[in-house]
Amino acid sequence: MEVLRMKNIEKQINSRHILQIPELILHHGERIGIVGSNGVGKTTLLRMIIQEDIDYKGMITVNGDIAYVPQVKEIRDGSGGEISLKLLKEAFSSRPSILILDEPTSHLDQHNVQWLIHRISKFDGTIILVSHDRFLLDNIIEKIVFIERSQIGVFKGNFTEFENERNQIEEQCWKNIAQYNNEVARLTKELENKKIRSKKISKKSSNRISNSDWKARSKMGSYDSQEKAMAKSAKAIEKRLSRLTAPSRPSPKTQIKFKTISSTLEYSSNTMIELKESKLSTNFIDLYIPQIKMRFGEKWLLTGRNKSGKTTLLKSIVNQEIDGYFSKGLKIGYFSQELNTLDQDKTLFDNIYETSSHNKQLIINFLAMLDLKFDKIFVPFGKLSGGEQVKGQLASVLLSDSNFLILDEPTNFLDITSLNALEKFLLSYPGSILLVCHDTYFQERLHFKKLCILNNNLLLEDYFED
């Protein structure tokens, strides 16, 4: 049974097409994942479906009631997970025909993500999900609706299957381009050879006439016919060249190489941070800390339930308010959703360049990988959207002159393109990293050493995996 039909949809903002949908039909019980870069119109599409946005051309028909859970934005007191859970539970309790979820896992820990997957699996109606969480998209989604350059496409399968299909298409595009270039080169060379031979025949013909008139006349027809045949052949090649159509070219994948930073360390081969066995106590937590050494180049992942003390632990390390040793050569770069240290009046590029040892082109390339293009990075930082400012703040930390990155939930509010860029950066980064992240797919791709806060204890991987 049809639950949603969109027909001849045109949505514009400031005379610019945001969405153009000839037709989209969804059926009862389907699990739909909507994907695309930040700003392509995913949330706009949801708002049109629930009729919060009616400024569009075309027709949207909905059969059944809708429950909508909007994205919970940055919450400074750390209650984003609680608010998200409350909204999700209320939506499921209403038993709607269509459940629309906009980035529901942004503030959820892994335990609550598993709870959400379980609830969705038991839900009888249609799910429409906007998410950057690839674990969620793989485990519950059976159809992908992707938005690109204001157009939509539909793919049957989960996100990994969709990505594999796209990669195969891109690979075939590059093969087609190589074949096209080879064919152009071959025909161009053949055409050049024909022209050279034609000139030689023409020269022989004129020489024969000047040397011996009667002999030239006897061979004149032969040279004329050869020259005409050569010209005809050359014209045929030119026609074939003109008919060749260049294949569409995929966007090139930017590869960046980061400046080595080990030589800037006073003790690059030794311990960067060593936490002593102690207790970290605040008004909210009483956390046992074992002895832990973090050496240069080591990369650590810290996990734990919401409000277990992860952010408190990170802040105590950043501010060196915890018992332990901190290397004289230590330079910490700290990212948190709560912080915004960039000058609002300066451009994003200038903010980053002033504190980075990387060259201008690398900075521009990396910002492009985060989907921050020229029209964004050279305007005052304060004029960027909230999501763009989060990306800019993250980029300023990643590209700073730090040698130890401490990152608190950097994956929140990033689209999948930006997540891929962040993944590549962290894997190639030559310094040390301490990362807090709830994104299961992201964690599995990184293979970092693991720490976990469990029952008020900070545990090393060997202990919490037993």
GROMACS .gro file of C-alpha atoms in nm:
model
  466
    1MET     CA    1   0.000   0.000   0.000
    2GLU     CA    2   0.124   0.348  -0.088
    3VAL     CA    3   0.183   0.572   0.213
    4LEU     CA    4   0.360   0.859   0.036
    5ARG     CA    5   0.362   0.992  -0.321
    6MET     CA    6   0.558   1.297  -0.437
    7LYS     CA    7   0.490   1.417  -0.792
    8ASN     CA    8   0.656   1.692  -0.999
    9ILE     CA    9   0.816   1.853  -0.695
   10GLU     CA   10   1.021   2.171  -0.735
   11LYS     CA   11   1.166   2.343  -0.430
   12GLN     CA   12   1.365   2.667  -0.462
   13ILE     CA   13   1.541   2.890  -0.211
   14ASN     CA   14   1.653   3.234  -0.335
   15SER     CA   15   1.579   3.126  -0.696
   16ARG     CA   16   1.812   2.827  -0.660
   17HIS     CA   17   1.674   2.476  -0.711
   18ILE     CA   18   1.710   2.272  -0.391
   19LEU     CA   19   1.496   1.972  -0.485
   20GLN     CA   20   1.354   1.848  -0.815
   21ILE     CA   21   1.158   1.524  -0.778
   22PRO     CA   22   0.966   1.394  -1.082
   23GLU     CA   23   0.816   1.112  -0.872
   24LEU     CA   24   0.885   0.931  -0.545
   25ILE     CA   25   0.659   0.659  -0.405
   26LEU     CA   26   0.699   0.491  -0.065
   27HIS     CA   27   0.505   0.188   0.058
   28HIS     CA   28   0.387   0.058   0.393
   29GLY     CA   29   0.658  -0.113   0.597
   30GLU     CA   30   0.954   0.016   0.394
   31ARG     CA   31   1.271   0.132   0.570
   32ILE     CA   32   1.405   0.431   0.376
   33GLY     CA   33   1.740   0.600   0.433
   34ILE     CA   34   1.787   0.952   0.292
   35VAL     CA   35   2.152   1.041   0.233
   36GLY     CA   36   2.349   1.328   0.084
   37SER     CA   37   2.600   1.595   0.179
   38ASN     CA   38   2.517   1.863   0.436
   39GLY     CA   39   2.298   2.132   0.283
   40VAL     CA   40   2.162   1.930  -0.013
   41GLY     CA   41   1.805   1.940   0.122
   42LYS     CA   42   1.753   1.629   0.336
   43THR     CA   43   1.588   1.809   0.628
   44THR     CA   44   1.401   2.034   0.382
   45LEU     CA   45   1.254   1.720   0.223
   46LEU     CA   46   1.136   1.594   0.563
   47ARG     CA   47   0.978   1.930   0.646
   48MET     CA   48   0.793   1.923   0.314
   49ILE     CA   49   0.657   1.574   0.387
   50ILE     CA   50   0.520   1.682   0.727
   51GLN     CA   51   0.392   2.009   0.570
   52GLU     CA   52   0.607   2.237   0.786
   53ASP     CA   53   0.736   2.371   0.454
   54ILE     CA   54   0.463   2.425   0.193
   55ASP     CA   55   0.654   2.667  -0.031
   56TYR     CA   56   0.707   2.430  -0.324
   57LYS     CA   57   0.553   2.331  -0.657
   58GLY     CA   58   0.403   1.987  -0.713
   59MET     CA   59   0.195   1.744  -0.512
   60ILE     CA   60   0.264   1.545  -0.195
   61THR     CA   61   0.007   1.285  -0.089
   62VAL     CA   62   0.034   1.112   0.250
   63ASN     CA   63  -0.184   0.819   0.354
   64GLY     CA   64  -0.174   0.779   0.732
   65ASP     CA   65  -0.050   0.971   1.033
   66ILE     CA   66   0.312   1.083   1.082
   67ALA     CA   67   0.537   1.107   1.386
   68TYR     CA   68   0.843   1.327   1.336
   69VAL     CA   69   1.154   1.331   1.556
   70PRO     CA   70   1.369   1.633   1.461
   71GLN     CA   71   1.744   1.649   1.504
   72VAL     CA   72   1.848   1.753   1.854
   73LYS     CA   73   2.108   2.026   1.818
   74GLU     CA   74   2.412   2.085   2.039
   75ILE     CA   75   2.320   2.065   2.409
   76ARG     CA   76   2.578   2.230   2.635
   77ASP     CA   77   2.475   2.051   2.954
   78GLY     CA   78   2.525   1.709   2.794
   79SER     CA   79   2.154   1.616   2.806
   80GLY     CA   80   2.121   1.563   2.431
   81GLY     CA   81   2.101   1.185   2.474
   82GLU     CA   82   1.820   1.212   2.730
   83ILE     CA   83   1.618   1.449   2.511
   84SER     CA   84   1.669   1.228   2.202
   85LEU     CA   85   1.554   0.916   2.391
   86LYS     CA   86   1.246   1.095   2.527
   87LEU     CA   87   1.142   1.214   2.179
   88LEU     CA   88   1.203   0.870   2.027
   89LYS     CA   89   1.001   0.688   2.294
   90GLU     CA   90   0.711   0.931   2.252
   91ALA     CA   91   0.717   0.881   1.874
   92PHE     CA   92   0.714   0.501   1.897
   93SER     CA   93   0.436   0.512   2.159
   94SER     CA   94   0.210   0.706   1.922
   95ARG     CA   95   0.220   0.409   1.678
   96PRO     CA   96   0.215   0.621   1.358
   97SER     CA   97   0.185   0.491   1.002
   98ILE     CA   98   0.504   0.679   0.909
   99LEU     CA   99   0.791   0.749   1.150
  100ILE     CA  100   1.036   1.017   1.033
  101LEU     CA  101   1.372   1.040   1.213
  102ASP     CA  102   1.625   1.318   1.150
  103GLU     CA  103   1.973   1.220   1.276
  104PRO     CA  104   1.835   1.027   1.577
  105THR     CA  105   2.171   0.886   1.692
  106SER     CA  106   2.368   1.214   1.713
  107HIS     CA  107   2.363   1.209   2.095
  108LEU     CA  108   2.306   0.837   2.162
  109ASP     CA  109   2.569   0.603   2.304
  110GLN     CA  110   2.611   0.252   2.159
  111HIS     CA  111   2.372   0.095   2.410
  112ASN     CA  112   2.092   0.332   2.308
  113VAL     CA  113   2.170   0.292   1.937
  114GLN     CA  114   2.113  -0.083   1.983
  115TRP     CA  115   1.786  -0.002   2.162
  116LEU     CA  116   1.680   0.214   1.865
  117ILE     CA  117   1.765  -0.060   1.614
  118HIS     CA  118   1.557  -0.307   1.818
  119ARG     CA  119   1.258  -0.071   1.835
  120ILE     CA  120   1.273  -0.004   1.461
  121SER     CA  121   1.289  -0.378   1.387
  122LYS     CA  122   0.962  -0.423   1.582
  123PHE     CA  123   0.793  -0.119   1.425
  124ASP     CA  124   0.513  -0.211   1.185
  125GLY     CA  125   0.495   0.111   0.982
  126THR     CA  126   0.719   0.296   0.736
  127ILE     CA  127   1.050   0.443   0.852
  128ILE     CA  128   1.203   0.749   0.681
  129LEU     CA  129   1.550   0.809   0.823
  130VAL     CA  130   1.804   1.085   0.767
  131SER     CA  131   2.133   0.976   0.922
  132HIS     CA  132   2.512   0.985   0.890
  133ASP     CA  133   2.533   0.672   1.109
  134ARG     CA  134   2.649   0.404   0.866
  135PHE     CA  135   2.598   0.127   1.124
  136LEU     CA  136   2.233   0.227   1.154
  137LEU     CA  137   2.194   0.264   0.776
  138ASP     CA  138   2.335  -0.086   0.725
  139ASN     CA  139   2.130  -0.259   0.994
  140ILE     CA  140   1.778  -0.126   0.934
  141ILE     CA  141   1.761   0.030   0.586
  142GLU     CA  142   1.643  -0.157   0.275
  143LYS     CA  143   1.618   0.135   0.031
  144ILE     CA  144   1.841   0.440  -0.012
  145VAL     CA  145   1.712   0.772  -0.146
  146PHE     CA  146   2.014   0.987  -0.231
  147ILE     CA  147   2.009   1.360  -0.307
  148GLU     CA  148   2.272   1.508  -0.536
  149ARG     CA  149   2.269   1.840  -0.724
  150SER     CA  150   1.898   1.887  -0.638
  151GLN     CA  151   1.809   1.552  -0.801
  152ILE     CA  152   1.712   1.229  -0.623
  153GLY     CA  153   1.797   0.869  -0.701
  154VAL     CA  154   1.667   0.547  -0.549
  155PHE     CA  155   1.874   0.237  -0.472
  156LYS     CA  156   1.740  -0.091  -0.329
  157GLY     CA  157   1.971  -0.212  -0.054
  158ASN     CA  158   2.150  -0.087   0.256
  159PHE     CA  159   2.415   0.184   0.266
  160THR     CA  160   2.721  -0.039   0.218
  161GLU     CA  161   2.560  -0.198  -0.088
  162PHE     CA  162   2.474   0.149  -0.217
  163GLU     CA  163   2.832   0.270  -0.162
  164ASN     CA  164   2.977  -0.039  -0.335
  165GLU     CA  165   2.750   0.019  -0.634
  166ARG     CA  166   2.855   0.385  -0.654
  167ASN     CA  167   3.223   0.289  -0.631
  168GLN     CA  168   3.181   0.037  -0.915
  169ILE     CA  169   3.006   0.299  -1.129
  170GLU     CA  170   3.286   0.547  -1.057
  171GLU     CA  171   3.551   0.286  -1.139
  172GLN     CA  172   3.377   0.214  -1.470
  173CYS     CA  173   3.364   0.589  -1.542
  174TRP     CA  174   3.742   0.613  -1.507
  175LYS     CA  175   3.784   0.308  -1.735
  176ASN     CA  176   3.557   0.472  -1.993
  177ILE     CA  177   3.762   0.792  -1.972
  178ALA     CA  178   4.086   0.596  -2.025
  179GLN     CA  179   3.936   0.414  -2.327
  180TYR     CA  180   3.811   0.745  -2.469
  181ASN     CA  181   4.153   0.911  -2.428
  182ASN     CA  182   4.328   0.611  -2.589
  183GLU     CA  183   4.088   0.615  -2.885
  184VAL     CA  184   4.130   0.991  -2.934
  185ALA     CA  185   4.509   0.952  -2.924
  186ARG     CA  186   4.499   0.660  -3.172
  187LEU     CA  187   4.273   0.839  -3.421
  188THR     CA  188   4.466   1.165  -3.390
  189LYS     CA  189   4.791   0.984  -3.467
  190GLU     CA  190   4.631   0.800  -3.758
  191LEU     CA  191   4.493   1.129  -3.895
  192GLU     CA  192   4.835   1.292  -3.869
  193ASN     CA  193   4.993   1.000  -4.058
  194LYS     CA  194   4.731   1.030  -4.334
  195LYS     CA  195   4.804   1.402  -4.372
  196ILE     CA  196   5.180   1.340  -4.390
  197ARG     CA  197   5.134   1.071  -4.658
  198SER     CA  198   4.895   1.297  -4.850
  199LYS     CA  199   5.159   1.574  -4.857
  200LYS     CA  200   5.423   1.331  -4.984
  201ILE     CA  201   5.195   1.213  -5.267
  202SER     CA  202   5.113   1.573  -5.360
  203LYS     CA  203   5.485   1.659  -5.367
  204LYS     CA  204   5.569   1.358  -5.587
  205SER     CA  205   5.292   1.456  -5.827
  206SER     CA  206   5.423   1.812  -5.871
  207ASN     CA  207   5.785   1.692  -5.910
  208ARG     CA  208   5.687   1.444  -6.182
  209ILE     CA  209   5.522   1.718  -6.388
  210SER     CA  210   5.830   1.938  -6.384
  211ASN     CA  211   6.075   1.658  -6.475
  212SER     CA  212   5.901   1.481  -6.758
  213ASP     CA  213   5.570   1.598  -6.891
  214TRP     CA  214   5.476   1.283  -7.081
  215LYS     CA  215   5.569   1.051  -6.788
  216ALA     CA  216   5.385   1.274  -6.543
  217ARG     CA  217   5.072   1.267  -6.755
  218SER     CA  218   5.084   0.885  -6.765
  219LYS     CA  219   5.103   0.866  -6.381
  220MET     CA  220   4.891   1.171  -6.304
  221GLY     CA  221   4.574   0.971  -6.264
  222SER     CA  222   4.745   0.733  -6.025
  223TYR     CA  223   4.870   1.013  -5.795
  224ASP     CA  224   4.538   1.198  -5.812
  225SER     CA  225   4.343   0.889  -5.711
  226GLN     CA  226   4.586   0.815  -5.424
  227GLU     CA  227   4.563   1.173  -5.300
  228LYS     CA  228   4.184   1.170  -5.318
  229ALA     CA  229   4.167   0.837  -5.137
  230MET     CA  230   4.399   0.969  -4.867
  231ALA     CA  231   4.191   1.286  -4.825
  232LYS     CA  232   3.873   1.079  -4.805
  233SER     CA  233   4.028   0.853  -4.543
  234ALA     CA  234   4.146   1.154  -4.339
  235LYS     CA  235   3.800   1.308  -4.357
  236ALA     CA  236   3.647   0.982  -4.232
  237ILE     CA  237   3.883   0.983  -3.933
  238GLU     CA  238   3.798   1.348  -3.858
  239LYS     CA  239   3.430   1.253  -3.866
  240ARG     CA  240   3.489   0.966  -3.623
  241LEU     CA  241   3.677   1.201  -3.390
  242SER     CA  242   3.395   1.456  -3.399
  243ARG     CA  243   3.142   1.185  -3.310
  244LEU     CA  244   3.332   1.069  -3.002
  245THR     CA  245   3.164   1.188  -2.682
  246ALA     CA  246   3.378   1.241  -2.375
  247PRO     CA  247   3.244   1.037  -2.079
  248SER     CA  248   3.134   1.225  -1.768
  249ARG     CA  249   3.419   1.269  -1.523
  250PRO     CA  250   3.367   1.180  -1.155
  251SER     CA  251   3.487   1.423  -0.892
  252PRO     CA  252   3.854   1.345  -0.822
  253LYS     CA  253   3.935   1.209  -0.476
  254THR     CA  254   4.169   1.449  -0.305
  255GLN     CA  255   4.472   1.285  -0.145
  256ILE     CA  256   4.657   1.488   0.115
  257LYS     CA  257   4.990   1.422   0.281
  258PHE     CA  258   5.040   1.569   0.624
  259LYS     CA  259   5.361   1.728   0.740
  260THR     CA  260   5.557   1.504   0.975
  261ILE     CA  261   5.556   1.643   1.327
  262SER     CA  262   5.774   1.396   1.516
  263SER     CA  263   6.083   1.615   1.477
  264THR     CA  264   5.913   1.899   1.666
  265LEU     CA  265   5.886   1.690   1.982
  266GLU     CA  266   6.140   1.711   2.257
  267TYR     CA  267   6.086   1.346   2.346
  268SER     CA  268   5.917   1.210   2.035
  269SER     CA  269   6.000   0.844   2.107
  270ASN     CA  270   5.897   0.858   2.474
  271THR     CA  271   5.577   0.888   2.674
  272MET     CA  272   5.354   1.185   2.590
  273ILE     CA  273   5.112   1.142   2.881
  274GLU     CA  274   5.124   0.899   3.173
  275LEU     CA  275   4.819   0.887   3.400
  276LYS     CA  276   4.890   0.768   3.753
  277GLU     CA  277   4.660   0.535   3.942
  278SER     CA  278   4.416   0.774   4.108
  279LYS     CA  279   4.055   0.883   4.147
  280LEU     CA  280   3.897   1.162   3.947
  281SER     CA  281   3.619   1.310   4.158
  282THR     CA  282   3.369   1.584   4.072
  283ASN     CA  283   3.011   1.666   4.176
  284PHE     CA  284   2.889   1.418   3.914
  285ILE     CA  285   3.141   1.131   3.898
  286ASP     CA  286   3.391   0.940   4.109
  287LEU     CA  287   3.610   0.770   3.849
  288TYR     CA  288   3.891   0.522   3.916
  289ILE     CA  289   4.194   0.580   3.688
  290PRO     CA  290   4.456   0.306   3.642
  291GLN     CA  291   4.814   0.375   3.535
  292ILE     CA  292   4.814   0.438   3.158
  293LYS     CA  293   5.100   0.539   2.929
  294MET     CA  294   5.024   0.717   2.603
  295ARG     CA  295   5.326   0.728   2.373
  296PHE     CA  296   5.389   0.941   2.067
  297GLY     CA  297   5.199   0.807   1.765
  298GLU     CA  298   4.959   0.593   1.969
  299LYS     CA  299   4.590   0.636   1.896
  300TRP     CA  300   4.325   0.569   2.160
  301LEU     CA  301   3.946   0.534   2.152
  302LEU     CA  302   3.749   0.612   2.470
  303THR     CA  303   3.395   0.472   2.498
  304GLY     CA  304   3.127   0.463   2.767
  305ARG     CA  305   2.762   0.536   2.835
  306ASN     CA  306   2.623   0.889   2.819
  307LYS     CA  307   2.725   1.089   3.130
  308SER     CA  308   2.975   0.823   3.240
  309GLY     CA  309   3.252   1.083   3.267
  310LYS     CA  310   3.421   1.077   2.925
  311THR     CA  311   3.413   1.454   2.869
  312THR     CA  312   3.517   1.520   3.229
  313LEU     CA  313   3.819   1.292   3.183
  314LEU     CA  314   3.917   1.463   2.856
  315LYS     CA  315   3.894   1.810   3.009
  316SER     CA  316   4.105   1.704   3.309
  317ILE     CA  317   4.377   1.582   3.070
  318VAL     CA  318   4.359   1.894   2.851
  319ASN     CA  319   4.388   2.120   3.156
  320GLN     CA  320   4.643   1.886   3.323
  321GLU     CA  321   4.419   1.865   3.631
  322ILE     CA  322   4.474   1.493   3.679
  323ASP     CA  323   4.761   1.310   3.849
  324GLY     CA  324   5.024   1.216   3.595
  325TYR     CA  325   5.318   1.310   3.375
  326PHE     CA  326   5.287   1.544   3.076
  327SER     CA  327   5.580   1.570   2.832
  328LYS     CA  328   5.748   1.908   2.789
  329GLY     CA  329   5.704   1.871   2.413
  330LEU     CA  330   5.330   1.801   2.444
  331LYS     CA  331   5.102   2.025   2.233
  332ILE     CA  332   4.736   1.933   2.276
  333GLY     CA  333   4.474   2.019   2.016
  334TYR     CA  334   4.128   1.988   2.177
  335PHE     CA  335   3.795   1.969   1.997
  336SER     CA  336   3.459   1.982   2.170
  337GLN     CA  337   3.112   2.066   2.039
  338GLU     CA  338   3.090   2.322   2.322
  339LEU     CA  339   3.396   2.520   2.214
  340ASN     CA  340   3.416   2.788   1.948
  341THR     CA  341   3.755   2.955   1.966
  342LEU     CA  342   3.772   3.100   1.614
  343ASP     CA  343   3.756   3.472   1.537
  344GLN     CA  344   3.406   3.542   1.403
  345ASP     CA  345   3.527   3.835   1.188
  346LYS     CA  346   3.814   3.654   1.016
  347THR     CA  347   3.764   3.405   0.735
  348LEU     CA  348   3.779   3.034   0.815
  349PHE     CA  349   4.092   3.003   0.602
  350ASP     CA  350   4.272   3.284   0.788
  351ASN     CA  351   4.172   3.140   1.125
  352ILE     CA  352   4.329   2.806   1.035
  353TYR     CA  353   4.635   2.932   0.845
  354GLU     CA  354   4.747   3.148   1.138
  355THR     CA  355   4.786   2.844   1.367
  356SER     CA  356   4.896   2.579   1.117
  357SER     CA  357   5.234   2.479   0.976
  358HIS     CA  358   5.064   2.321   0.672
  359ASN     CA  359   5.074   2.495   0.336
  360LYS     CA  360   4.780   2.684   0.190
  361GLN     CA  361   4.690   2.421  -0.070
  362LEU     CA  362   4.672   2.139   0.185
  363ILE     CA  363   4.443   2.348   0.404
  364ILE     CA  364   4.215   2.426   0.108
  365ASN     CA  365   4.215   2.060  -0.002
  366PHE     CA  366   4.127   1.934   0.345
  367LEU     CA  367   3.846   2.187   0.385
  368ALA     CA  368   3.712   2.074   0.047
  369MET     CA  369   3.716   1.713   0.172
  370LEU     CA  370   3.497   1.836   0.460
  371ASP     CA  371   3.266   1.986   0.195
  372LEU     CA  372   3.375   2.342   0.278
  373LYS     CA  373   3.440   2.495  -0.063
  374PHE     CA  374   3.587   2.830  -0.177
  375ASP     CA  375   3.260   3.018  -0.133
  376LYS     CA  376   3.258   2.921   0.235
  377ILE     CA  377   3.618   2.944   0.351
  378PHE     CA  378   3.683   3.302   0.238
  379VAL     CA  379   3.386   3.469   0.409
  380PRO     CA  380   3.376   3.582   0.776
  381PHE     CA  381   3.353   3.276   0.999
  382GLY     CA  382   3.055   3.420   1.187
  383LYS     CA  383   2.845   3.415   0.868
  384LEU     CA  384   2.872   3.037   0.827
  385SER     CA  385   2.588   2.807   0.936
  386GLY     CA  386   2.607   2.619   1.266
  387GLY     CA  387   2.707   2.295   1.096
  388GLU     CA  388   2.971   2.469   0.886
  389GLN     CA  389   3.114   2.635   1.198
  390VAL     CA  390   3.144   2.296   1.371
  391LYS     CA  391   3.335   2.163   1.069
  392GLY     CA  392   3.553   2.473   1.065
  393GLN     CA  393   3.631   2.445   1.436
  394LEU     CA  394   3.720   2.077   1.389
  395ALA     CA  395   3.943   2.154   1.090
  396SER     CA  396   4.126   2.425   1.287
  397VAL     CA  397   4.213   2.170   1.557
  398LEU     CA  398   4.311   1.894   1.315
  399LEU     CA  399   4.538   2.123   1.110
  400SER     CA  400   4.694   2.304   1.407
  401ASP     CA  401   5.055   2.260   1.518
  402SER     CA  402   4.945   2.012   1.786
  403ASN     CA  403   5.105   1.671   1.830
  404PHE     CA  404   4.834   1.517   2.052
  405LEU     CA  405   4.471   1.548   1.940
  406ILE     CA  406   4.193   1.508   2.197
  407LEU     CA  407   3.861   1.490   2.013
  408ASP     CA  408   3.525   1.478   2.191
  409GLU     CA  409   3.254   1.347   1.958
  410PRO     CA  410   3.389   1.498   1.633
  411THR     CA  411   3.155   1.281   1.422
  412ASN     CA  412   2.835   1.443   1.550
  413PHE     CA  413   2.662   1.650   1.281
  414LEU     CA  414   2.911   1.551   1.009
  415ASP     CA  415   2.772   1.412   0.683
  416ILE     CA  416   2.910   1.089   0.539
  417THR     CA  417   3.145   1.270   0.298
  418SER     CA  418   3.299   1.458   0.590
  419LEU     CA  419   3.317   1.140   0.799
  420ASN     CA  420   3.521   0.973   0.524
  421ALA     CA  421   3.755   1.274   0.519
  422LEU     CA  422   3.793   1.264   0.898
  423GLU     CA  423   3.864   0.891   0.887
  424LYS     CA  424   4.142   0.938   0.632
  425PHE     CA  425   4.291   1.220   0.838
  426LEU     CA  426   4.297   1.025   1.165
  427LEU     CA  427   4.450   0.716   1.002
  428SER     CA  428   4.729   0.918   0.840
  429TYR     CA  429   4.791   1.158   1.130
  430PRO     CA  430   5.148   1.105   1.258
  431GLY     CA  431   5.089   1.223   1.616
  432SER     CA  432   4.886   1.085   1.908
  433ILE     CA  433   4.505   1.081   1.934
  434LEU     CA  434   4.252   1.033   2.215
  435LEU     CA  435   3.906   1.007   2.059
  436VAL     CA  436   3.555   0.987   2.201
  437CYS     CA  437   3.307   0.856   1.945
  438HIS     CA  438   2.981   0.656   1.953
  439ASP     CA  439   2.978   0.578   1.579
  440THR     CA  440   3.027   0.199   1.564
  441TYR     CA  441   3.113   0.189   1.194
  442PHE     CA  442   3.367   0.468   1.240
  443GLN     CA  443   3.526   0.290   1.537
  444GLU     CA  444   3.564  -0.036   1.346
  445ARG     CA  445   3.739   0.138   1.057
  446LEU     CA  446   4.001   0.302   1.282
  447HIS     CA  447   4.133   0.006   1.487
  448PHE     CA  448   4.254   0.231   1.772
  449LYS     CA  449   4.365   0.106   2.113
  450LYS     CA  450   4.063   0.105   2.342
  451LEU     CA  451   3.965   0.251   2.677
  452CYS     CA  452   3.619   0.215   2.829
  453ILE     CA  453   3.446   0.374   3.127
  454LEU     CA  454   3.234   0.107   3.294
  455ASN     CA  455   3.081   0.122   3.643
  456ASN     CA  456   3.294   0.424   3.742
  457ASN     CA  457   3.615   0.253   3.630
  458LEU     CA  458   3.842   0.345   3.340
  459LEU     CA  459   3.938   0.012   3.184
  460LEU     CA  460   4.199  -0.088   2.928
  461GLU     CA  461   4.090  -0.306   2.634
  462ASP     CA  462   4.237  -0.627   2.781
  463TYR     CA  463   4.012  -0.594   3.086
  464PHE     CA  464   3.674  -0.492   2.945
  465GLU     CA  465   3.687  -0.745   2.658
  466ASP     CA  466   3.742  -1.045   2.888
   0.00000   0.00000   0.00000
